């Protein structure tokens, strides 16, 4: 049995690291290879018999956007250690067709099912997560070349990883790195004078780590965690030790001026001191924050949809480098507003959730408090009202989440009308376009508009409640050619069935109508008869709603209670099966 580690480049123009261990854990091959043919040639002496190949590259990618389920699950455990996985989806050109990892596995005739007992198989691994779990690292080793990392720092971190791998000689599953090829690689790291030299070495070091993970997966399967599933992609890694927590983030030594010239800022004062360093560091991490923001928007969308809360939109942005620099250099009375901009500027990641009515703002805030860690919660409307004024109204929550990699994010929650006022005021008042002569009059008009919008918000809430209460008497038009219950028909029925529930998103009524069709329910009479059998009080008790669920969510849980696993496996639920499975377990567990 051979264990192969392949640190695979996503394209064939960059080198990949390749390592092979025999059944005793001895390193029998180590190299940097190029295209697929070179990989096959290098493995030819060992590819005839049983083998387990651990590939650091996506093998199965089916999602069009965002993260794969495997990456989301792994990030929940490892992102706080700086070991979160990057998003992988078919929207990226390298994964639009067959991923390179899957292509190489097919050429080697490897089974991709992690649960397979085949003699020749492949698993996807992730060295950063593996190193954290194996060596109980407080954070990942920073040996990957990124802006702001100096050569000596990269060199020291990579040598530390080689030493940790050598320490596995005494492990229960031993790794023998006494081969001359390994010693030559370590010496090349010690003697490196350019980052490109470290890059070639790091691929091979990662390949050795991948091969060791393959050996652990074979000899100690109970000590491994598999994130994801065979259909959407899996990542296999050593299990994170119980109670293991990240250490505080250490500053990375800056690149010397001779190696990378710092960007030019506008004034001599800005080119020195902590502000300049903060801007440099933020510029290095901003692309990563943009990716994290996209993932967090997806997470919040899933949370709100699963909760059944009605909302208009969710969007997010990572603050641009220019915007960060502008804010970081603000002064008041000649003194800097921020002495530590990277820590004090808390809206580096900003998200905005727009609802229809004010009661939904509270529901969203309750949901975020339940599902995320809320560091601060300010109701700006209440603060304005406590001062006897009308004006800016929005709920501002400062939250953190494992996907944020130790950072926080600001989430603004407001109604459509509050958002309209805030955006208009920002564009007009805070961009310096109000003439001095008109400032007092426009202040009064802004205040008047804010008061009218607050009144309108209340009226919209009343209108919604009245409409919902009267919907049972309506008889919406139905297309006789469509076997599904119409969204309008279903909304009217659910307004009566769950009179204490709020409205759901308009598109959710049509969506759940499709699920009813999959279950063979095409009339309100059938649905009404089915729901008679559901003990709603018991469902509510087991679900323990911490926020007012919409009518579609209430129906969703009732259908789950009746059909159980069959409902989970409906085609229309394919995108949310893990969520439904967790809710089904709650329904099956008596309240304690």
XYZ file of C-alpha atoms in Angstrom:
592
model
C 0.000 0.000 0.000
C 1.332 3.434 -0.949
C 0.134 6.815 0.278
C 0.480 9.660 -2.181
C 0.316 13.372 -1.408
C -0.360 15.731 -4.302
C -0.281 19.483 -3.661
C -1.953 20.150 -6.991
C -1.780 23.491 -8.781
C -5.159 24.429 -10.270
C -3.499 25.006 -13.653
C -0.755 23.025 -15.387
C 1.615 25.985 -15.825
C 2.581 26.078 -12.134
C 4.461 23.262 -10.362
C 2.725 20.776 -8.097
C 4.305 18.977 -5.144
C 4.310 15.165 -5.184
C 5.242 12.838 -2.300
C 4.908 9.074 -1.852
C 5.058 7.124 1.437
C 5.254 3.363 1.683
C 3.126 1.352 4.098
C 5.670 1.905 6.903
C 5.552 5.695 6.466
C 8.936 5.988 4.732
C 9.290 8.768 2.169
C 10.141 6.994 -1.103
C 9.553 9.836 -3.564
C 9.496 13.638 -3.448
C 9.451 16.011 -6.410
C 7.972 19.073 -8.071
C 6.040 18.172 -11.226
C 4.336 20.101 -14.000
C 1.487 18.910 -16.211
C -0.745 15.846 -15.835
C 1.591 13.686 -17.922
C 4.498 14.528 -15.595
C 2.420 13.487 -12.584
C 1.592 10.138 -14.190
C 5.240 9.543 -15.143
C 6.472 10.331 -11.626
C 3.937 7.955 -10.063
C 4.505 5.106 -12.509
C 6.710 3.035 -10.111
C 3.955 3.078 -7.464
C 0.639 3.344 -9.309
C 0.036 -0.338 -10.080
C -1.140 -1.560 -6.676
C -3.331 -0.362 -3.807
C -2.933 3.309 -3.009
C -4.640 6.214 -1.296
C -3.967 9.567 -2.943
C -4.585 12.738 -0.885
C -5.022 15.706 -3.209
C -4.902 19.315 -2.060
C -7.326 20.571 -4.714
C -11.097 20.362 -5.266
C -12.228 17.029 -6.699
C -15.997 17.546 -6.890
C -17.510 20.982 -7.569
C -21.230 21.318 -8.374
C -22.332 24.628 -6.789
C -22.609 27.590 -9.194
C -21.651 30.241 -6.599
C -20.240 30.645 -3.103
C -18.663 27.885 -1.042
C -19.237 24.181 -1.313
C -20.990 22.633 1.725
C -17.663 20.995 2.638
C -15.905 24.356 2.755
C -18.668 25.941 4.809
C -18.544 23.089 7.345
C -14.742 23.099 7.552
C -14.692 26.885 7.963
C -16.982 26.648 10.974
C -14.254 24.674 12.745
C -11.043 26.066 11.282
C -11.603 29.657 10.067
C -10.852 31.052 13.535
C -7.383 29.474 13.229
C -6.846 31.297 9.881
C -7.369 27.914 8.184
C -10.614 28.674 6.365
C -10.956 27.299 2.839
C -11.415 29.604 -0.148
C -14.743 29.482 -2.041
C -14.889 26.944 -4.844
C -17.682 26.978 -7.425
C -18.416 26.370 -11.100
C -18.564 30.124 -11.653
C -14.747 30.080 -11.586
C -13.236 29.138 -14.963
C -10.980 26.428 -13.536
C -14.020 24.576 -12.168
C -16.564 25.293 -14.911
C -15.856 21.851 -16.399
C -14.094 18.914 -14.728
C -11.706 20.091 -11.968
C -8.075 19.216 -12.537
C -8.037 17.081 -9.392
C -10.887 14.942 -10.699
C -9.152 14.645 -14.071
C -5.907 13.412 -12.502
C -7.853 10.973 -10.302
C -9.613 9.587 -13.364
C -6.281 9.120 -15.183
C -5.029 7.170 -12.150
C -8.285 5.163 -11.959
C -9.073 6.316 -8.410
C -12.444 6.092 -6.641
C -13.508 9.544 -5.352
C -16.030 8.331 -2.759
C -14.441 8.920 0.679
C -16.544 6.107 2.115
C -15.326 3.618 -0.486
C -13.326 0.509 0.411
C -11.758 0.338 -3.052
C -8.066 -0.525 -3.204
C -7.346 2.600 -5.225
C -9.016 5.796 -4.149
C -8.507 9.543 -3.736
C -9.532 12.019 -1.054
C -9.458 15.795 -1.017
C -7.404 17.272 1.839
C -6.444 20.726 3.091
C -2.928 21.103 4.568
C -3.654 24.268 6.592
C -6.477 22.595 8.522
C -4.475 19.375 8.854
C -1.476 21.181 10.361
C -3.663 22.994 12.915
C -5.265 19.725 14.042
C -2.122 17.546 13.923
C 0.229 19.915 15.697
C -2.317 21.823 17.837
C -1.315 25.099 16.262
C -2.963 28.227 17.641
C -2.984 29.610 14.097
C -1.719 28.461 10.713
C 1.953 28.829 9.894
C 2.433 31.799 7.573
C 4.812 30.278 5.002
C 2.666 31.156 1.966
C 3.882 34.226 0.097
C 1.423 37.110 0.469
C 1.889 40.886 0.340
C 3.655 42.192 3.437
C 5.441 38.923 4.319
C 9.223 39.153 4.323
C 11.505 36.375 3.066
C 13.054 35.638 6.501
C 9.593 35.249 8.027
C 8.407 32.877 5.264
C 11.635 30.903 5.585
C 11.318 30.538 9.372
C 7.686 29.466 9.158
C 8.383 26.846 6.477
C 11.331 25.460 8.462
C 9.073 25.208 11.494
C 6.654 23.095 9.450
C 9.469 20.796 8.289
C 10.544 20.337 11.926
C 6.975 19.516 12.983
C 6.722 16.911 10.235
C 10.026 15.366 11.329
C 8.676 15.167 14.902
C 6.090 12.659 13.653
C 8.833 10.006 13.613
C 7.724 9.127 17.159
C 3.975 9.315 16.503
C 1.664 6.291 16.799
C 1.444 6.402 13.014
C 5.121 7.218 12.314
C 6.482 9.324 9.466
C 10.049 8.502 8.389
C 11.740 11.486 6.730
C 15.325 10.219 6.838
C 15.483 9.965 3.028
C 18.255 12.064 1.418
C 15.727 13.821 -0.819
C 14.052 15.297 2.265
C 17.313 16.520 3.751
C 18.160 18.167 0.431
C 14.789 19.922 0.425
C 15.260 21.247 3.969
C 18.742 22.523 3.075
C 17.294 24.311 0.056
C 14.851 26.125 2.341
C 17.656 27.100 4.720
C 19.751 28.428 1.842
C 16.945 30.200 -0.054
C 17.618 33.789 -1.080
C 14.452 34.324 -3.131
C 10.794 33.713 -2.443
C 10.502 31.707 -5.683
C 12.874 29.131 -4.204
C 10.636 28.771 -1.167
C 7.584 28.428 -3.408
C 8.930 25.263 -5.052
C 9.936 23.825 -1.683
C 6.633 24.664 0.006
C 4.671 22.655 -2.598
C 6.724 19.574 -1.786
C 6.462 20.073 1.988
C 2.680 20.359 1.616
C 2.716 17.185 -0.485
C 4.433 15.284 2.361
C 1.773 16.570 4.770
C -0.958 15.442 2.340
C 0.595 11.978 2.072
C 0.700 11.678 5.859
C -2.979 12.653 6.059
C -3.699 9.855 3.558
C -1.833 7.395 5.787
C -3.772 8.568 8.856
C -7.067 8.227 6.975
C -6.165 4.613 6.216
C -4.762 3.573 9.602
C -6.827 5.825 11.932
C -10.149 6.556 10.162
C -11.858 7.201 13.527
C -9.521 10.138 14.125
C -10.532 11.885 10.907
C -13.393 14.239 10.037
C -15.018 14.262 6.618
C -16.648 17.573 5.748
C -19.293 17.568 3.013
C -20.536 14.558 1.051
C -19.677 12.575 -2.060
C -22.264 14.398 -4.179
C -21.151 17.973 -3.496
C -17.519 17.320 -2.552
C -15.648 16.223 0.600
C -12.614 17.422 2.515
C -10.925 14.892 4.825
C -8.744 16.142 7.658
C -7.542 15.060 11.106
C -10.170 15.889 13.719
C -9.761 19.179 15.576
C -8.903 18.326 19.208
C -11.683 18.967 21.706
C -11.347 22.322 23.433
C -8.570 23.529 21.142
C -8.756 27.317 20.777
C -6.889 29.829 18.575
C -4.115 31.992 19.962
C -4.081 35.802 19.543
C -3.047 36.901 16.076
C 0.606 37.934 15.888
C 1.728 40.774 13.605
C 3.584 39.611 10.518
C 6.985 41.309 10.047
C 6.853 43.855 7.239
C 8.678 43.403 3.958
C 11.789 45.618 3.911
C 11.561 48.696 1.720
C 14.236 47.327 -0.620
C 12.131 44.249 -1.373
C 8.748 45.887 -1.950
C 8.344 49.648 -2.243
C 5.398 50.922 -0.177
C 2.536 52.619 -2.010
C 2.688 56.405 -2.184
C 0.109 58.243 -0.084
C -0.939 61.824 -0.385
C 0.978 63.584 2.397
C 4.282 63.034 4.203
C 2.421 62.556 7.478
C 0.407 59.663 6.037
C 3.536 57.881 4.853
C 4.779 57.165 8.359
C 3.539 55.655 11.568
C 0.746 53.241 12.467
C -1.787 54.619 9.961
C 0.454 53.892 6.988
C 1.203 50.391 8.293
C -2.501 49.783 8.883
C -3.365 50.814 5.323
C -0.651 48.522 3.951
C -1.897 45.597 5.984
C -5.512 46.284 5.054
C -4.579 46.433 1.357
C -3.058 42.962 1.718
C -6.133 41.402 3.295
C -8.907 43.324 1.491
C -9.346 40.792 -1.360
C -9.775 38.044 1.221
C -12.306 40.169 3.128
C -14.287 40.579 -0.093
C -14.531 36.796 -0.421
C -15.477 36.447 3.257
C -18.185 39.086 2.783
C -19.705 37.155 -0.116
C -19.832 34.031 2.045
C -21.411 35.921 4.940
C -24.138 37.335 2.682
C -24.883 33.775 1.608
C -24.942 32.651 5.247
C -27.367 35.409 6.276
C -29.607 34.703 3.282
C -29.787 31.046 4.281
C -30.529 31.969 7.914
C -33.351 34.380 7.036
C -34.853 32.056 4.443
C -34.730 29.132 6.856
C -36.329 31.245 9.579
C -39.088 32.325 7.214
C -38.556 36.035 7.910
C -39.760 38.402 5.203
C -37.141 40.760 3.772
C -36.494 42.733 0.609
C -32.736 42.395 0.133
C -29.408 41.445 1.689
C -26.148 42.864 0.398
C -22.632 43.376 1.659
C -19.291 44.941 0.855
C -15.736 44.895 2.100
C -14.538 48.472 2.591
C -12.285 49.563 -0.255
C -8.644 50.326 0.486
C -9.198 53.979 -0.419
C -12.209 54.241 1.902
C -10.283 52.562 4.714
C -7.350 54.942 4.226
C -9.653 57.979 4.233
C -11.286 56.882 7.479
C -8.004 55.832 9.095
C -6.483 59.297 8.533
C -9.351 61.289 10.049
C -8.370 63.877 12.636
C -10.249 65.912 15.254
C -8.603 69.034 16.638
C -5.293 67.931 15.175
C -5.401 64.479 16.789
C -5.922 61.160 15.021
C -9.406 59.706 15.553
C -8.031 56.151 15.283
C -4.802 55.173 17.012
C -5.170 51.531 15.915
C -7.259 51.628 12.709
C -7.229 47.885 12.030
C -8.922 47.218 15.356
C -10.971 50.390 15.781
C -12.563 50.590 12.321
C -15.292 48.011 12.792
C -17.092 48.361 9.464
C -14.342 46.822 7.330
C -17.042 44.293 6.460
C -20.502 45.815 6.181
C -23.829 44.153 5.456
C -27.288 45.616 5.028
C -30.629 43.863 5.400
C -33.693 45.725 4.137
C -37.124 44.670 5.430
C -40.610 45.871 4.568
C -41.964 46.831 7.984
C -40.469 47.706 11.368
C -41.551 44.506 13.141
C -39.386 42.528 10.713
C -36.354 44.602 11.738
C -36.773 43.309 15.292
C -37.251 39.742 14.012
C -34.019 39.931 12.004
C -32.115 41.349 14.992
C -33.419 38.524 17.199
C -32.349 35.957 14.614
C -28.835 37.401 14.367
C -28.537 37.386 18.147
C -29.543 33.723 18.143
C -27.299 32.537 15.304
C -24.247 34.831 15.509
C -22.221 36.403 18.305
C -23.465 39.968 18.761
C -20.790 42.271 20.183
C -22.894 45.436 20.091
C -26.509 46.324 19.240
C -27.615 49.935 18.744
C -31.069 51.067 17.705
C -30.249 54.425 16.121
C -33.957 55.265 15.772
C -34.512 54.857 19.505
C -31.439 56.950 20.262
C -32.723 59.713 17.983
C -36.213 59.527 19.507
C -34.810 59.655 23.066
C -33.397 63.054 22.162
C -36.841 64.249 21.066
C -35.895 64.330 17.377
C -36.771 62.681 14.087
C -33.917 61.568 11.868
C -31.717 58.626 11.043
C -33.282 55.302 12.047
C -31.519 51.974 11.627
C -30.531 48.981 13.760
C -26.751 48.563 13.873
C -25.354 45.250 15.095
C -21.669 44.422 15.425
C -21.347 40.656 14.989
C -18.699 38.002 14.684
C -18.826 34.528 13.182
C -16.242 31.762 12.491
C -16.261 32.672 8.788
C -15.007 36.168 9.681
C -11.616 34.757 10.737
C -11.441 36.677 14.010
C -12.859 39.927 12.650
C -16.216 41.579 13.219
C -18.807 42.828 10.750
C -21.329 45.631 10.977
C -24.877 44.659 9.997
C -27.417 47.426 9.377
C -31.072 46.393 9.502
C -33.717 48.889 8.405
C -37.026 49.182 6.591
C -37.377 50.232 2.970
C -38.506 53.711 4.011
C -35.709 54.120 6.559
C -33.232 53.056 3.888
C -34.619 55.536 1.358
C -34.274 58.409 3.857
C -30.752 57.391 4.903
C -29.492 57.037 1.333
C -30.995 60.342 0.224
C -29.670 62.211 3.248
C -26.208 60.713 2.768
C -26.085 61.696 -0.895
C -27.399 65.214 -0.346
C -26.274 66.300 3.107
C -22.962 64.547 3.561
C -21.494 65.101 0.122
C -21.248 68.830 0.590
C -23.944 69.802 -1.922
C -26.145 71.820 0.499
C -25.549 75.576 0.097
C -24.935 77.372 3.391
C -27.914 79.692 2.815
C -30.314 76.759 2.562
C -28.878 74.534 5.316
C -31.390 75.482 8.047
C -34.408 75.108 5.769
C -33.203 71.762 4.441
C -32.502 70.519 7.989
C -36.119 71.267 8.850
C -37.341 69.508 5.699
C -35.167 66.445 6.371
C -36.627 66.291 9.880
C -40.160 66.625 8.528
C -39.509 63.860 5.993
C -38.120 61.579 8.731
C -41.256 62.104 10.823
C -43.528 61.409 7.867
C -41.608 58.236 7.011
C -41.879 57.012 10.599
C -45.620 57.536 10.355
C -45.691 55.791 6.979
C -43.793 52.821 8.459
C -46.495 52.480 11.117
C -49.248 52.751 8.510
C -47.622 50.082 6.346
C -47.541 47.755 9.359
C -51.248 48.410 9.977
C -52.082 47.888 6.293
C -50.197 44.596 6.269
C -51.951 43.340 9.395
C -55.373 44.316 8.051
C -54.726 42.672 4.689
C -53.458 39.504 6.295
C -56.501 39.305 8.542
C -58.860 39.773 5.596
C -57.192 37.452 3.130
C -59.320 34.459 4.107
C -62.358 36.072 2.538
C -60.617 36.568 -0.792
C -60.973 34.175 -3.725
C -57.902 34.673 -5.884
C -57.930 33.807 -9.555
C -56.535 30.350 -10.262
C -55.156 29.049 -13.554
C -57.017 25.746 -14.141
C -54.153 24.471 -16.314
C -51.615 24.706 -13.471
C -51.886 21.777 -11.015
C -50.072 23.704 -8.297
C -51.709 25.817 -5.666
C -51.163 29.413 -6.741
C -48.917 31.565 -4.568
C -51.787 34.000 -3.916
C -54.184 31.187 -3.067
C -51.672 29.623 -0.695
C -50.860 32.977 0.961
C -54.558 33.553 1.666
C -54.959 30.071 3.128
C -51.864 30.288 5.334
C -52.922 33.710 6.644
C -55.889 31.931 8.216
C -54.127 28.681 9.104
C -51.328 30.521 10.923
C -52.992 33.763 11.895
C -50.248 34.552 14.404
C -47.475 34.233 11.813
C -46.079 36.977 9.627
C -46.028 37.127 5.871
C -43.245 35.317 4.098
C -41.278 36.411 1.048
C -43.470 36.415 -2.056
C -41.268 33.947 -3.931
C -41.369 31.521 -0.993
C -45.110 30.901 -1.467
C -44.496 29.797 -5.051
C -41.533 27.682 -3.954
C -43.415 25.799 -1.223
C -46.278 25.295 -3.686
C -43.817 23.327 -5.806
C -42.921 21.172 -2.793
C -46.620 20.484 -2.205
C -46.928 19.362 -5.823
C -44.009 16.937 -5.307
C -45.986 15.511 -2.379
C -49.100 15.183 -4.558
C -51.016 17.960 -2.754
C -52.815 20.097 -5.326
C -55.840 21.469 -3.470
C -56.499 23.460 -0.330
C -58.874 20.739 0.850
C -56.057 18.183 0.770
C -53.695 20.556 2.523
C -56.270 21.498 5.159
C -56.959 17.818 5.889
C -53.260 17.066 6.176
C -52.596 19.906 8.602
C -55.432 18.759 10.870
C -53.213 15.784 11.749
C -50.337 18.029 12.866
C -49.975 18.942 16.531
C -48.917 22.550 15.962
C -48.286 23.164 19.646
C -45.879 20.227 19.783
C -44.086 21.423 16.641
C -43.773 24.942 18.045
C -42.451 23.577 21.339
C -39.802 21.432 19.670
C -38.724 24.124 17.185
C -38.528 26.710 20.000
C -38.780 29.681 17.627
C -36.699 32.563 18.951
C -38.086 34.976 16.358
C -41.523 35.300 14.715
C -41.490 32.752 11.867
C -43.326 33.466 8.634
C -46.297 31.431 7.474
C -44.245 29.460 4.933
C -41.765 28.425 7.650
C -44.668 27.216 9.805
C -46.009 25.153 6.891
C -42.490 23.927 6.124
C -42.111 22.530 9.650
C -45.584 20.976 9.565
C -44.780 19.137 6.322
C -41.449 18.026 7.796
C -43.265 16.678 10.865
C -45.659 14.620 8.693
C -43.391 13.333 5.901
C -40.046 13.345 7.763
C -37.193 11.919 5.639
C -39.303 11.863 2.477
C -39.750 15.623 2.764
C -36.021 16.156 3.329
C -35.248 14.282 0.114
C -37.658 16.136 -2.171
C -36.003 17.514 -5.291
C -36.995 21.070 -4.335
C -35.153 20.691 -1.011
C -31.839 19.517 -2.474
C -30.131 22.829 -1.678
C -30.990 22.714 2.035
C -30.979 19.080 3.081
C -28.478 19.550 5.963
C -30.679 22.298 7.460
C -33.807 20.175 7.153
C -32.025 17.155 8.609
C -31.088 19.188 11.682
C -34.658 20.456 12.060
C -35.995 16.913 11.698
C -33.787 15.812 14.575
C -35.266 18.610 16.700
C -38.776 17.472 15.820
C -37.910 13.910 16.797
C -36.329 14.922 20.120
C -38.755 15.451 23.017
C -38.282 18.866 24.665
C -36.066 18.558 27.690
